[in-house]
PDB file of C-alpha atoms and ligand atoms in Angstrom:
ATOM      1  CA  UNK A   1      39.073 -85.207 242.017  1.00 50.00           C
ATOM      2  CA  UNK A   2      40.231 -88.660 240.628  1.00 47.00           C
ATOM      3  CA  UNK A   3      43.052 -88.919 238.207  1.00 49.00           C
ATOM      4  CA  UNK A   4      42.510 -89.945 234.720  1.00 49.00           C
ATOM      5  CA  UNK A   5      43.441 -93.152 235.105  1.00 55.00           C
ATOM      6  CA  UNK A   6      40.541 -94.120 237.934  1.00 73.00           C
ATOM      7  CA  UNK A   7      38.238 -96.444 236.320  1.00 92.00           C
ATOM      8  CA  UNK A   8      34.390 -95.282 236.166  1.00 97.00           C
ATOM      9  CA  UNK A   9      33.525 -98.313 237.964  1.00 98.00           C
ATOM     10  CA  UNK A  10      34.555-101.474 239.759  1.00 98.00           C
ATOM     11  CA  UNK A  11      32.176-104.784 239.939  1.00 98.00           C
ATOM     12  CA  UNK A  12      33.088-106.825 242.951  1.00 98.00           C
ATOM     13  CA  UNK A  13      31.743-108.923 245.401  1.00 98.00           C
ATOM     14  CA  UNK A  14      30.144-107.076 248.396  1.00 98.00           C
ATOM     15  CA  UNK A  15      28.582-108.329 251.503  1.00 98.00           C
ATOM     16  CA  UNK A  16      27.485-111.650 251.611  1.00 97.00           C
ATOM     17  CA  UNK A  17      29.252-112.080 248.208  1.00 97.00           C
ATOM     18  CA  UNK A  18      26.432-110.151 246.401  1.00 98.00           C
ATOM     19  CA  UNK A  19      27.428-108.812 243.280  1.00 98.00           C
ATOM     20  CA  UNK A  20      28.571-104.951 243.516  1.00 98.00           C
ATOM     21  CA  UNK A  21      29.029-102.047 241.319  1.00 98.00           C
ATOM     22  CA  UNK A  22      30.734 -99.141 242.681  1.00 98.00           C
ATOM     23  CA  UNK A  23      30.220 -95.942 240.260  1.00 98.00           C
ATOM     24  CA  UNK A  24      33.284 -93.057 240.746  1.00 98.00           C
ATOM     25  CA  UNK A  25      31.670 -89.349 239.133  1.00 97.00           C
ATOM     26  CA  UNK A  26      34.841 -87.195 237.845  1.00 95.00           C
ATOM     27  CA  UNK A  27      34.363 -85.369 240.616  1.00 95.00           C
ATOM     28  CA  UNK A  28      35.567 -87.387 242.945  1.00 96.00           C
ATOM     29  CA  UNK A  29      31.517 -88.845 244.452  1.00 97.00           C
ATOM     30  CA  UNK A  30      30.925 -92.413 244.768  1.00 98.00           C
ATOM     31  CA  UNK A  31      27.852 -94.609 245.156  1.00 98.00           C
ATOM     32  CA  UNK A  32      27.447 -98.392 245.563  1.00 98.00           C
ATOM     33  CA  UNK A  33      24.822-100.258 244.207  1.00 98.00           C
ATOM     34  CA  UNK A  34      24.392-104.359 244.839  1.00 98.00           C
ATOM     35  CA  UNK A  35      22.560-105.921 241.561  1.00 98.00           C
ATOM     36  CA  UNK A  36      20.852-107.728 244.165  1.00 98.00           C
ATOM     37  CA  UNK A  37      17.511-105.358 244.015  1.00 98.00           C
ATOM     38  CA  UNK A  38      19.990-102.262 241.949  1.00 99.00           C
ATOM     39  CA  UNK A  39      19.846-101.331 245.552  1.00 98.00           C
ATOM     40  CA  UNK A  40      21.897 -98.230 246.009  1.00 99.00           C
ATOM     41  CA  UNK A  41      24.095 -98.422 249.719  1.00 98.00           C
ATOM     42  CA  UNK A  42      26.255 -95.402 249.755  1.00 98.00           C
ATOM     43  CA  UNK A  43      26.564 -92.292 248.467  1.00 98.00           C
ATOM     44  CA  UNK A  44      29.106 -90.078 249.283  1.00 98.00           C
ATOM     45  CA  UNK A  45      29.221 -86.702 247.405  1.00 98.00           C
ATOM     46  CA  UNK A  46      32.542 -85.525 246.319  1.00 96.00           C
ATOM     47  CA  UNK A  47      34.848 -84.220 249.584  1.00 95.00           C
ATOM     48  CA  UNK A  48      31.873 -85.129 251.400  1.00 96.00           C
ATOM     49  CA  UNK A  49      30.524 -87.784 253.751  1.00 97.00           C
ATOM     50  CA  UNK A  50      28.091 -90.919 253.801  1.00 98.00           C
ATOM     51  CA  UNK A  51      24.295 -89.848 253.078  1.00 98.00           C
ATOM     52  CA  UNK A  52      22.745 -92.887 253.949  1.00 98.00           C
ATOM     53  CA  UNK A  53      21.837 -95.339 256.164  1.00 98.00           C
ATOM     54  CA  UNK A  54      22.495 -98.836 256.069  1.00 98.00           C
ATOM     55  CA  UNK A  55      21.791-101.104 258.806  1.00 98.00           C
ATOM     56  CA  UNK A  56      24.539-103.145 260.271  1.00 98.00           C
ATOM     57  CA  UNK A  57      22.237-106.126 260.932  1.00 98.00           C
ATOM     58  CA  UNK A  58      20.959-106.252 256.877  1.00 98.00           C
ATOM     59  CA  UNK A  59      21.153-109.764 255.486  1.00 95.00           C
ATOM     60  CA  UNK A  60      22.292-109.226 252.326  1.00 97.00           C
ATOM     61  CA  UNK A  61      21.034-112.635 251.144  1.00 97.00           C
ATOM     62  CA  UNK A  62      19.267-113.568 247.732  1.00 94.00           C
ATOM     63  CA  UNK A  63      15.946-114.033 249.350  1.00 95.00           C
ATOM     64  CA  UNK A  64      15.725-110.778 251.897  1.00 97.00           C
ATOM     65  CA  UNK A  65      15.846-107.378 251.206  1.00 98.00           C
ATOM     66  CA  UNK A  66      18.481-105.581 252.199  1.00 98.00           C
ATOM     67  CA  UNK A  67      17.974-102.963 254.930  1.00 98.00           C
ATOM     68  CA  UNK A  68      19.120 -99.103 253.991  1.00 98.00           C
ATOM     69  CA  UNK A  69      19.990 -97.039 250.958  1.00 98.00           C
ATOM     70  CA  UNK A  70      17.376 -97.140 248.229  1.00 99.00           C
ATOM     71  CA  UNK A  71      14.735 -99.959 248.149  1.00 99.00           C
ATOM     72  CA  UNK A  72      13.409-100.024 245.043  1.00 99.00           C
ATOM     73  CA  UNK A  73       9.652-100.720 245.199  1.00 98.00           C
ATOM     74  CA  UNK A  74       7.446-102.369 242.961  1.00 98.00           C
ATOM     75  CA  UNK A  75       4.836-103.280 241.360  1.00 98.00           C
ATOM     76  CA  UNK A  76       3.168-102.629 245.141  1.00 98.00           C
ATOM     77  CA  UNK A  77       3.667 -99.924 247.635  1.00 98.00           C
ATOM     78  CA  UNK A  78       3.621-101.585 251.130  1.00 98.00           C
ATOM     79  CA  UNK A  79       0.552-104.064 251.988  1.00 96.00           C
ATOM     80  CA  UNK A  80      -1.670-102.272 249.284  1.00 88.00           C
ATOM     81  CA  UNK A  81      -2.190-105.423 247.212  1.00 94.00           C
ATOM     82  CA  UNK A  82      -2.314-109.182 246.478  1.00 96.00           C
ATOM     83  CA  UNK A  83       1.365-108.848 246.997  1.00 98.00           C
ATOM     84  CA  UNK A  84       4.050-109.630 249.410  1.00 97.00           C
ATOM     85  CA  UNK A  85       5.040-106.180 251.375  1.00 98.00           C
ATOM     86  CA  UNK A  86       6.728-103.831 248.589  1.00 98.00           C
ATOM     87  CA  UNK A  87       6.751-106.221 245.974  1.00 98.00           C
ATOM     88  CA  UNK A  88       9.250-107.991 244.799  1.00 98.00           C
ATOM     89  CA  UNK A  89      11.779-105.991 242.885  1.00 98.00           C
ATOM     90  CA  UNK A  90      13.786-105.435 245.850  1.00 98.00           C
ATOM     91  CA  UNK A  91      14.527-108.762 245.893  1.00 98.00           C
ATOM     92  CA  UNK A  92      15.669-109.984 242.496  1.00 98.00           C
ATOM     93  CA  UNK A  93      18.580-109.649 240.635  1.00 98.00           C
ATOM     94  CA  UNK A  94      19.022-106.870 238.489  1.00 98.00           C
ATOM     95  CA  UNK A  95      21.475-106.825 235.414  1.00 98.00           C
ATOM     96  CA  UNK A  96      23.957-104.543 234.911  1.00 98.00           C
ATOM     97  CA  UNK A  97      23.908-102.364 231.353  1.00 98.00           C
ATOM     98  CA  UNK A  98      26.287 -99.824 230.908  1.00 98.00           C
ATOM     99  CA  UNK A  99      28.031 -96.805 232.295  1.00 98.00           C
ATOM    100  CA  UNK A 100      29.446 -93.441 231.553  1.00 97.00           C
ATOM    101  CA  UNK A 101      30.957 -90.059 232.761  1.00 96.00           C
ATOM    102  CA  UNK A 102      28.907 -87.420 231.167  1.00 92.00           C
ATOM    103  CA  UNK A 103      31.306 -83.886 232.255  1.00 92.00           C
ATOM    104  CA  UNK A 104      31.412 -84.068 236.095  1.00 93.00           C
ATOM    105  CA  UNK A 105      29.305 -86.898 236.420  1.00 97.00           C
ATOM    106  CA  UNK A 106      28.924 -90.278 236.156  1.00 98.00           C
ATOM    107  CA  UNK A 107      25.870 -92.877 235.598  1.00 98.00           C
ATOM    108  CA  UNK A 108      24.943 -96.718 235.469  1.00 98.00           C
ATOM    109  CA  UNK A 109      21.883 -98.329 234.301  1.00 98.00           C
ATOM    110  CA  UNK A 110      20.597-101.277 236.046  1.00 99.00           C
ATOM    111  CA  UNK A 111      17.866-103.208 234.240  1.00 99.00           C
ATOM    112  CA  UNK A 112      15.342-106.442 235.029  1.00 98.00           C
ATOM    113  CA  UNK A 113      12.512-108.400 232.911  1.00 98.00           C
ATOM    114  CA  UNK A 114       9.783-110.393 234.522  1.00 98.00           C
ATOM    115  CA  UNK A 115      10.850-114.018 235.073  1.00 98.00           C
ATOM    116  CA  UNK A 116       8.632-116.803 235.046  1.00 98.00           C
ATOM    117  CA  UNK A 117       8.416-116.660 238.803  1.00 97.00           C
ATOM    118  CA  UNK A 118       7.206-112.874 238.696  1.00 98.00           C
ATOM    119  CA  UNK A 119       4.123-113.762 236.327  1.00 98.00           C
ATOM    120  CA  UNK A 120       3.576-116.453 238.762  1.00 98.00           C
ATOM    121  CA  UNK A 121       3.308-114.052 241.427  1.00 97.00           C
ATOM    122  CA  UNK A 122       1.915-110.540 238.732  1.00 98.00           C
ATOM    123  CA  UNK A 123       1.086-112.054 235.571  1.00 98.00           C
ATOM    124  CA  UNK A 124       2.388-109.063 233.891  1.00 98.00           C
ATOM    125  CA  UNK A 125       5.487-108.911 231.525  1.00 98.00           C
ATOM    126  CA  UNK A 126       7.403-105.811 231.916  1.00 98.00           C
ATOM    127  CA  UNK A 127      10.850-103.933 231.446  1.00 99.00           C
ATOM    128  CA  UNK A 128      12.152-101.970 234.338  1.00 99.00           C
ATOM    129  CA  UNK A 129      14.983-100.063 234.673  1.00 99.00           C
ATOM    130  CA  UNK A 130      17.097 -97.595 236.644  1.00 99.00           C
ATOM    131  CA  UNK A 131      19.067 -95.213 236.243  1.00 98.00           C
ATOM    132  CA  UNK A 132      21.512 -93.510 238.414  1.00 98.00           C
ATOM    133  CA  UNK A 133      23.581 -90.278 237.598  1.00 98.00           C
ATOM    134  CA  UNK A 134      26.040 -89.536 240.305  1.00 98.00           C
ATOM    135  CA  UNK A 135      28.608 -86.173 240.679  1.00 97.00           C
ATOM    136  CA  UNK A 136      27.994 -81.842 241.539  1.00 94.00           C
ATOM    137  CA  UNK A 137      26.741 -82.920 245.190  1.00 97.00           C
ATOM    138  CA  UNK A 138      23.777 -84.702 243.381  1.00 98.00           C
ATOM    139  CA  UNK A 139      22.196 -88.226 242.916  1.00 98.00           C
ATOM    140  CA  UNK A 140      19.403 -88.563 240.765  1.00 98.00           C
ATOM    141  CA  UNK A 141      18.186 -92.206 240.533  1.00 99.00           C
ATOM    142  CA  UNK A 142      15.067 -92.676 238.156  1.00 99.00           C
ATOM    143  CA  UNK A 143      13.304 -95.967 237.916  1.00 99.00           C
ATOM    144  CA  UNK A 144      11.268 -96.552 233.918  1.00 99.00           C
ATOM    145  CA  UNK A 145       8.548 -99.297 233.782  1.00 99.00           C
ATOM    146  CA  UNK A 146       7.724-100.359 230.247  1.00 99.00           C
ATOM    147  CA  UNK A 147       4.523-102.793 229.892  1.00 98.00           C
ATOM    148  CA  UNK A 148       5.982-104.952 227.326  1.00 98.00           C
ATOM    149  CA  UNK A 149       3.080-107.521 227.689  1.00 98.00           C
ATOM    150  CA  UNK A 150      -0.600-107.621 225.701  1.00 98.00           C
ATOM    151  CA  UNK A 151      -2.732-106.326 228.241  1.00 98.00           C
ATOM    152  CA  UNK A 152      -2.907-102.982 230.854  1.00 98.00           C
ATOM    153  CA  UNK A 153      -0.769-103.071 234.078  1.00 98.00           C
ATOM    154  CA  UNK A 154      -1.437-100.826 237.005  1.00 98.00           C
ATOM    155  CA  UNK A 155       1.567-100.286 240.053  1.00 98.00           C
ATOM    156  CA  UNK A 156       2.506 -98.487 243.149  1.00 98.00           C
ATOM    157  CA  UNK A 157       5.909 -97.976 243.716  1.00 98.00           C
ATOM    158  CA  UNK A 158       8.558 -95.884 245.569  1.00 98.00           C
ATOM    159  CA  UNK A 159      12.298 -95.305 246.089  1.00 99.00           C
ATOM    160  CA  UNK A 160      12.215 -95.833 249.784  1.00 99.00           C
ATOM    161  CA  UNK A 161      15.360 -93.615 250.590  1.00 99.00           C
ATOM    162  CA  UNK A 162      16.998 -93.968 253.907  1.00 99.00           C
ATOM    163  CA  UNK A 163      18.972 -91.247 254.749  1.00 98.00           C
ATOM    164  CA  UNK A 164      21.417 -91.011 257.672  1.00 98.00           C
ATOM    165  CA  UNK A 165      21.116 -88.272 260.206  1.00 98.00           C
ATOM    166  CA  UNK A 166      23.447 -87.807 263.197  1.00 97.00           C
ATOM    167  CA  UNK A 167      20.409 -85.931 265.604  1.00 98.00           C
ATOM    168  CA  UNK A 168      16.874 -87.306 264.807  1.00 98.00           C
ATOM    169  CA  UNK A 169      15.571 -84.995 267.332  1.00 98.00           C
ATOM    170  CA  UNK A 170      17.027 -82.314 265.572  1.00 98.00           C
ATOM    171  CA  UNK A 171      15.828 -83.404 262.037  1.00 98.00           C
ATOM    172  CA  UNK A 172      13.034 -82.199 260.100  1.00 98.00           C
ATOM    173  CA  UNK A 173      11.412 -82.420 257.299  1.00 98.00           C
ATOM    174  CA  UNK A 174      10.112 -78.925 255.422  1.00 98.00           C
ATOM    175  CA  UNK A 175       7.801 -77.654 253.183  1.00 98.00           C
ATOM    176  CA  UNK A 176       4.750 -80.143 254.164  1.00 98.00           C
ATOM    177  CA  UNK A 177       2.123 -77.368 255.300  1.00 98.00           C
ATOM    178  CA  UNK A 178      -0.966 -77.783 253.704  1.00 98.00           C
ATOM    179  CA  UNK A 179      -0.847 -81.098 252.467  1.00 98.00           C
ATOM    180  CA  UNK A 180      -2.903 -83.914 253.052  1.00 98.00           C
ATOM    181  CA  UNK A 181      -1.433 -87.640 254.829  1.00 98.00           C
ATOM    182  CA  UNK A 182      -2.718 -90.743 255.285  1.00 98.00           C
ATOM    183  CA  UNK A 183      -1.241 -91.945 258.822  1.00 98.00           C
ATOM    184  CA  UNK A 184      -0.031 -95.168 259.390  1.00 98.00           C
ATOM    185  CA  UNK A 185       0.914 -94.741 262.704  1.00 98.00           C
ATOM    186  CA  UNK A 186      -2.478 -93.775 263.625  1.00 97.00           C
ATOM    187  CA  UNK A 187      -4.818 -96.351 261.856  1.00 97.00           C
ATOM    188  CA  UNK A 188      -4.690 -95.251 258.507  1.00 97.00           C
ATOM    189  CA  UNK A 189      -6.536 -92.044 259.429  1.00 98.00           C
ATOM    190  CA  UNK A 190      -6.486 -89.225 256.952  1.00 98.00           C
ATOM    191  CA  UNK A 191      -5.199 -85.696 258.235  1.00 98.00           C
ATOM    192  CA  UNK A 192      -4.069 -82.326 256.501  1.00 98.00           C
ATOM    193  CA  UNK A 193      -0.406 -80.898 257.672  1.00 97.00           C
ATOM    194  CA  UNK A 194      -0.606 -77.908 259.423  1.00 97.00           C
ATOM    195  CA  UNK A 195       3.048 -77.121 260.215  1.00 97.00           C
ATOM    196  CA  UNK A 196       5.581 -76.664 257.627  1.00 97.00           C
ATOM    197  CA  UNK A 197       8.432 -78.989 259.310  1.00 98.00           C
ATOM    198  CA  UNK A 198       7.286 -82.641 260.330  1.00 98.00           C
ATOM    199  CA  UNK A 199       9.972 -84.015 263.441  1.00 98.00           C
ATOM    200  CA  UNK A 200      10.454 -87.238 264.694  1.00 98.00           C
ATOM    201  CA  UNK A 201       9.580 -87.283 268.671  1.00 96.00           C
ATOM    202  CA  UNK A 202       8.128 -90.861 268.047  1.00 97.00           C
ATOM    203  CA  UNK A 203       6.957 -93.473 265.375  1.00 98.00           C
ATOM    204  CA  UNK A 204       6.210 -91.783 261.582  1.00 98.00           C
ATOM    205  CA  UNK A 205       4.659 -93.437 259.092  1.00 98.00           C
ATOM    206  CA  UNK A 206       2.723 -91.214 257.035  1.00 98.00           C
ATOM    207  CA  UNK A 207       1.871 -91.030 253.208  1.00 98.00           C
ATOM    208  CA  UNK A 208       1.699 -87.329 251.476  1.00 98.00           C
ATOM    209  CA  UNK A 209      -0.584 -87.279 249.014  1.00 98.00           C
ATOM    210  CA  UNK A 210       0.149 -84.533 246.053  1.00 98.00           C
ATOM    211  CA  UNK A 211       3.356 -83.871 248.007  1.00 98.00           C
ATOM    212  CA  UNK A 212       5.467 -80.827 247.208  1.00 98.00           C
ATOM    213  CA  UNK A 213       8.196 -81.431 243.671  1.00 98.00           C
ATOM    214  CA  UNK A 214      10.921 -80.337 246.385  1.00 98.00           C
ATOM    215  CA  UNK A 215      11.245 -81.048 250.164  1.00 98.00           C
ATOM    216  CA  UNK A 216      13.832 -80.090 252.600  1.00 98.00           C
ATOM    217  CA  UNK A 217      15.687 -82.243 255.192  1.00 98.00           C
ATOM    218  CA  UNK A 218      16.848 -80.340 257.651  1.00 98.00           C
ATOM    219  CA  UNK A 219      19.692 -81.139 260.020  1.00 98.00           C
ATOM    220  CA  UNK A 220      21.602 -78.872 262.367  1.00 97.00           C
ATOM    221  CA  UNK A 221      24.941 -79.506 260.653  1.00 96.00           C
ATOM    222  CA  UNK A 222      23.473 -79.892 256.900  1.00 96.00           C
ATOM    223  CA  UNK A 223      20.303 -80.182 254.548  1.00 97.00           C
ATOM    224  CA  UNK A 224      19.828 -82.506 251.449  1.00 98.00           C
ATOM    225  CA  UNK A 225      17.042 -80.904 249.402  1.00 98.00           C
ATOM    226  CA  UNK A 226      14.660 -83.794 247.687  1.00 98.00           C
ATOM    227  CA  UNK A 227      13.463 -83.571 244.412  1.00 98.00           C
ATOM    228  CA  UNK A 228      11.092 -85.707 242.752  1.00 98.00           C
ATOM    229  CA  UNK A 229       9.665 -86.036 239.275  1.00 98.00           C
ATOM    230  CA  UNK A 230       7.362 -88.250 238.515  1.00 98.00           C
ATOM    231  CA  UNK A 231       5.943 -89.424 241.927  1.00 98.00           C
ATOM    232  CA  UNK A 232       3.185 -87.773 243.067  1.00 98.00           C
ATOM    233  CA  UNK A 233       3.338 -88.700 246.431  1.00 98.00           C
ATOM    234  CA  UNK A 234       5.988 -89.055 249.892  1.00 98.00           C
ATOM    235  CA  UNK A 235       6.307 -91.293 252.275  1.00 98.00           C
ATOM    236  CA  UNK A 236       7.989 -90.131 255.223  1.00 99.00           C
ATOM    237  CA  UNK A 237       9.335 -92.971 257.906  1.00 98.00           C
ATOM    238  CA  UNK A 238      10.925 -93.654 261.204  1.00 98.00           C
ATOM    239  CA  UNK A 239      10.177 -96.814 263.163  1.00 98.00           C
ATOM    240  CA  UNK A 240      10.760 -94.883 267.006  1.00 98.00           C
ATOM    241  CA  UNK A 241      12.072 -96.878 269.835  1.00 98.00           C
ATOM    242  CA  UNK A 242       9.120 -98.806 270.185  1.00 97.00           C
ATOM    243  CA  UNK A 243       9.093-100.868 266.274  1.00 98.00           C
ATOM    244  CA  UNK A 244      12.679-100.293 265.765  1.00 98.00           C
ATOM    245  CA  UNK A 245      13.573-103.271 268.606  1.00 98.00           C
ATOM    246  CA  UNK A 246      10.514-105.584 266.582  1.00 98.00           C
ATOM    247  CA  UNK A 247      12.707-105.530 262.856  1.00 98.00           C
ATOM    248  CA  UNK A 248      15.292-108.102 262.975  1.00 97.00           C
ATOM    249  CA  UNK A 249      17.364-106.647 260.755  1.00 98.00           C
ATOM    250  CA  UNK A 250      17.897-103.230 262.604  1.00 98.00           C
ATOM    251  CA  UNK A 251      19.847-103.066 265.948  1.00 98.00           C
ATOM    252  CA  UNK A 252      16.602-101.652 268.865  1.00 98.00           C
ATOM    253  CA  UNK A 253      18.639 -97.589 268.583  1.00 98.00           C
ATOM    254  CA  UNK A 254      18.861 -98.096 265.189  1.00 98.00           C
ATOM    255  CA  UNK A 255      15.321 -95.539 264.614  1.00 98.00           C
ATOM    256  CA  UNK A 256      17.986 -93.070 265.893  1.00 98.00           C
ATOM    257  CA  UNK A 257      20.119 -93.234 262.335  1.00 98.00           C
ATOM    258  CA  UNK A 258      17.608 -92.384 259.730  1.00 98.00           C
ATOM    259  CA  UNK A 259      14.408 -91.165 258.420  1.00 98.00           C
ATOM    260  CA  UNK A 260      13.390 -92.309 255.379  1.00 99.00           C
ATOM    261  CA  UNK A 261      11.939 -90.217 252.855  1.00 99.00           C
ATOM    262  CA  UNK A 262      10.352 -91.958 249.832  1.00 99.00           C
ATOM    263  CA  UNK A 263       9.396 -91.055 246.168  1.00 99.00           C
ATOM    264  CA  UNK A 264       6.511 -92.473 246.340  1.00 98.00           C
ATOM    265  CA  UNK A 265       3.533 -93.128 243.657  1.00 98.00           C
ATOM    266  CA  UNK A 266       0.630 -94.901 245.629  1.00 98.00           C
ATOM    267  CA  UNK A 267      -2.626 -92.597 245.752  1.00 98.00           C
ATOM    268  CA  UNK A 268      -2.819 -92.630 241.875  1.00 98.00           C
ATOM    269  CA  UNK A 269      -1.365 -96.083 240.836  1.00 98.00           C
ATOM    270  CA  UNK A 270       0.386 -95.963 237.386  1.00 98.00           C
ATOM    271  CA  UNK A 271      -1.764 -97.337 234.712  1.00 98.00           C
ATOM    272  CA  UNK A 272       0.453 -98.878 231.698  1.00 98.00           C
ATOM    273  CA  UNK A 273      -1.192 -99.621 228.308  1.00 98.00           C
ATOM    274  CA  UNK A 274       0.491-102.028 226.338  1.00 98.00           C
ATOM    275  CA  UNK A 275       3.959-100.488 224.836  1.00 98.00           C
ATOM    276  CA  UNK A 276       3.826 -97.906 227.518  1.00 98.00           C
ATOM    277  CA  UNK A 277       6.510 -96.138 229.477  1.00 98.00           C
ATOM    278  CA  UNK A 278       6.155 -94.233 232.972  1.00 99.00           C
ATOM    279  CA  UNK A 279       9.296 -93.039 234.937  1.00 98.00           C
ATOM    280  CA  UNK A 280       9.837 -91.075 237.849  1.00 98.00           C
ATOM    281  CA  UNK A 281      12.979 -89.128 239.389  1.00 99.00           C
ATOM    282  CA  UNK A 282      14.110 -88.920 243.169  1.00 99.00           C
ATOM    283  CA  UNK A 283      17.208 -86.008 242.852  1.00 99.00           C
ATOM    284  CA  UNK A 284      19.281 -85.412 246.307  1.00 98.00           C
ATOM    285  CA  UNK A 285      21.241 -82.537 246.441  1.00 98.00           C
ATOM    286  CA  UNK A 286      23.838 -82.213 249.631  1.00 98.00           C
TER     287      UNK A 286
HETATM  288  O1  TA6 B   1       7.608 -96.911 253.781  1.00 53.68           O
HETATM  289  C1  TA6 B   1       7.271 -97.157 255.097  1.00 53.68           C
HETATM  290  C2  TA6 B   1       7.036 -98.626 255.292  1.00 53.68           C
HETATM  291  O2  TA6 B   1       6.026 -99.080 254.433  1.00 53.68           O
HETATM  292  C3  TA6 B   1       6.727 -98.874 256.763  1.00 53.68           C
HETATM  293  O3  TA6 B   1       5.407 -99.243 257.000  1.00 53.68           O
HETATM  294  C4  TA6 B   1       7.775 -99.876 257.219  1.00 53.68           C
HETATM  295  O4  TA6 B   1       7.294-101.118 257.470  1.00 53.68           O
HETATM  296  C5  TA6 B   1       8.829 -99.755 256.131  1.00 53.68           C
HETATM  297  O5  TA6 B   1       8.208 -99.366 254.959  1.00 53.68           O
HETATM  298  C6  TA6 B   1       9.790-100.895 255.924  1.00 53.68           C
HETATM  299  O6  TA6 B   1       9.232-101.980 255.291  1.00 53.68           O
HETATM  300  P1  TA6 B   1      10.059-103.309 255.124  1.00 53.68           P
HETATM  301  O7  TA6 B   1       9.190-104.240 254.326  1.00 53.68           O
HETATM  302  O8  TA6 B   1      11.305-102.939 254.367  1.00 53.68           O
HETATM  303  O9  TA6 B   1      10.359-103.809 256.497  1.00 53.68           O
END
């Protein structure tokens, strides 16, 4: 529990002196998030321990991404458009709005407006923001996208979560039978799950279409059920021995230390009249 007297949050400098927020729930959980992106780092649920991943070798400069926690992705999923890979929210700097403890919790929101150098790159003014409610072994982080400009927009976007594990050969993923993946390890060929659990004996890079509203990660010493709202679809990634040593900002074993499972909205892109409003939810529970 904190006392009292423990401030809801601190705003410091973090790694590479990037701007960071660290949000304290009345319950004694804590999560850091860098404005750089409103990239979430940590999360540790109350008496608990770190959830995610966060690679040593991430640059935490203005102009890279960093590498772990929750990637925030938009306006485009992966390589599916005109775009740079996963867009370029990740990479600007979000604004801090407010926060509160709400009971046992606590949340922030984190907000960011198009700039003149995102129309040059989407010509499309918009208002994102996200929220993130923290405390009772959850985290619930839910990005809104307003189209605040004259004409439609259409997106793909995802929370790309990376959570630690301690034994990625003992870690699965449940409650996948039945549903259809596109397979980026294996040429973008489309397949239906057969198995309930999906493990991780080598690269994964698959997107589940119409994915189940709740999915289980399964370790041997814990689970973190998955919740999403929202976003249709998962993305479930590990980069295996053999692309793990190829990213420059992940040590070669690092494939070993998480599996990433996304809330992910790509086969349906959102479609935004003017003066509308989508959001979607990714909720962890340890
Ligand atoms: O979500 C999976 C994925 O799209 C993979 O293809 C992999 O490249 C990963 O994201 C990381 O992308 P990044 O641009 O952060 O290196």
């Amino acid at each position: 529990m904190n006392s009292p007297s423990q401030s809801l949050f601190t705003l410091t400098q973090g790694a590479g002196g990037l701007p960071k927020l660290t949000l304290f729930a009345p319950d004694g959980a804590r999560a850091e998030i860098y404005l750089h992106g409103a990239q979430i780092t940590s999360w540790v649920p109350a008496g608990g321990a770190e959830r995610f991943f966060m690679s040593r070798n991430s640059q935490f400069s203005s102009d890279t991404p960093i590498r772990g926690g929750i990637p925030v992705i938009f306006p485009q999923f992966g390589t599916t458009g005109p775009l740079a890979q996963h867009g370029f929210a990740r990479l600007m700097e979000w604004e801090f709005m407010s926060a509160q403890a709400i009971a046992t919790r606590a949340s922030a929101v984190f907000s960011l407006r198009d700039t003149e150098d995102s129309r040059r790159l989407w010509d499309y003014p918009f208002a994102a923001e996200l929220t993130v409610l923290l405390g009772d072994n959850q985290l619930a982080v839910t990005l809104a996208i307003t189209n605040i400009g004259p004409k439609p927009m259409t997106f793909t976007s995802a929370l790309h979560t990376y959570f630690a594990v301690a034994d990625l050969a003992a870690t699965t993923v449940e409650n996948l039978a039945g549903i259809q993946y596109r397979d980026a390890a294996a040429g973008w060929t489309d397949h239906q799950q057969t198995q309930p659990a999906l493990g991780f004996m080598g690269e994964v890079n698959r997107i589940y279409f119409n994915a189940p509203a709740e999915l289980c990660l399964s370790e041997p010493t814990r689970t973190t059920l998955i919740r999403s709202e929202g976003f249709a679809d998962t993305v479930i990634w590990n980069p295996s021995a053999t692309k793990c040593p190829t990213m420059p900002d992940l040590e070669p074993t690092d494939y070993q230390r998480f599996v990433c499972v996304e809330a992910a909205a790509i086969g349906n892109p959102i479609e935004l009249a003017p003066g509308e409003r989508w959001q979607g939810t990714q909720t962890l529970l340890a």
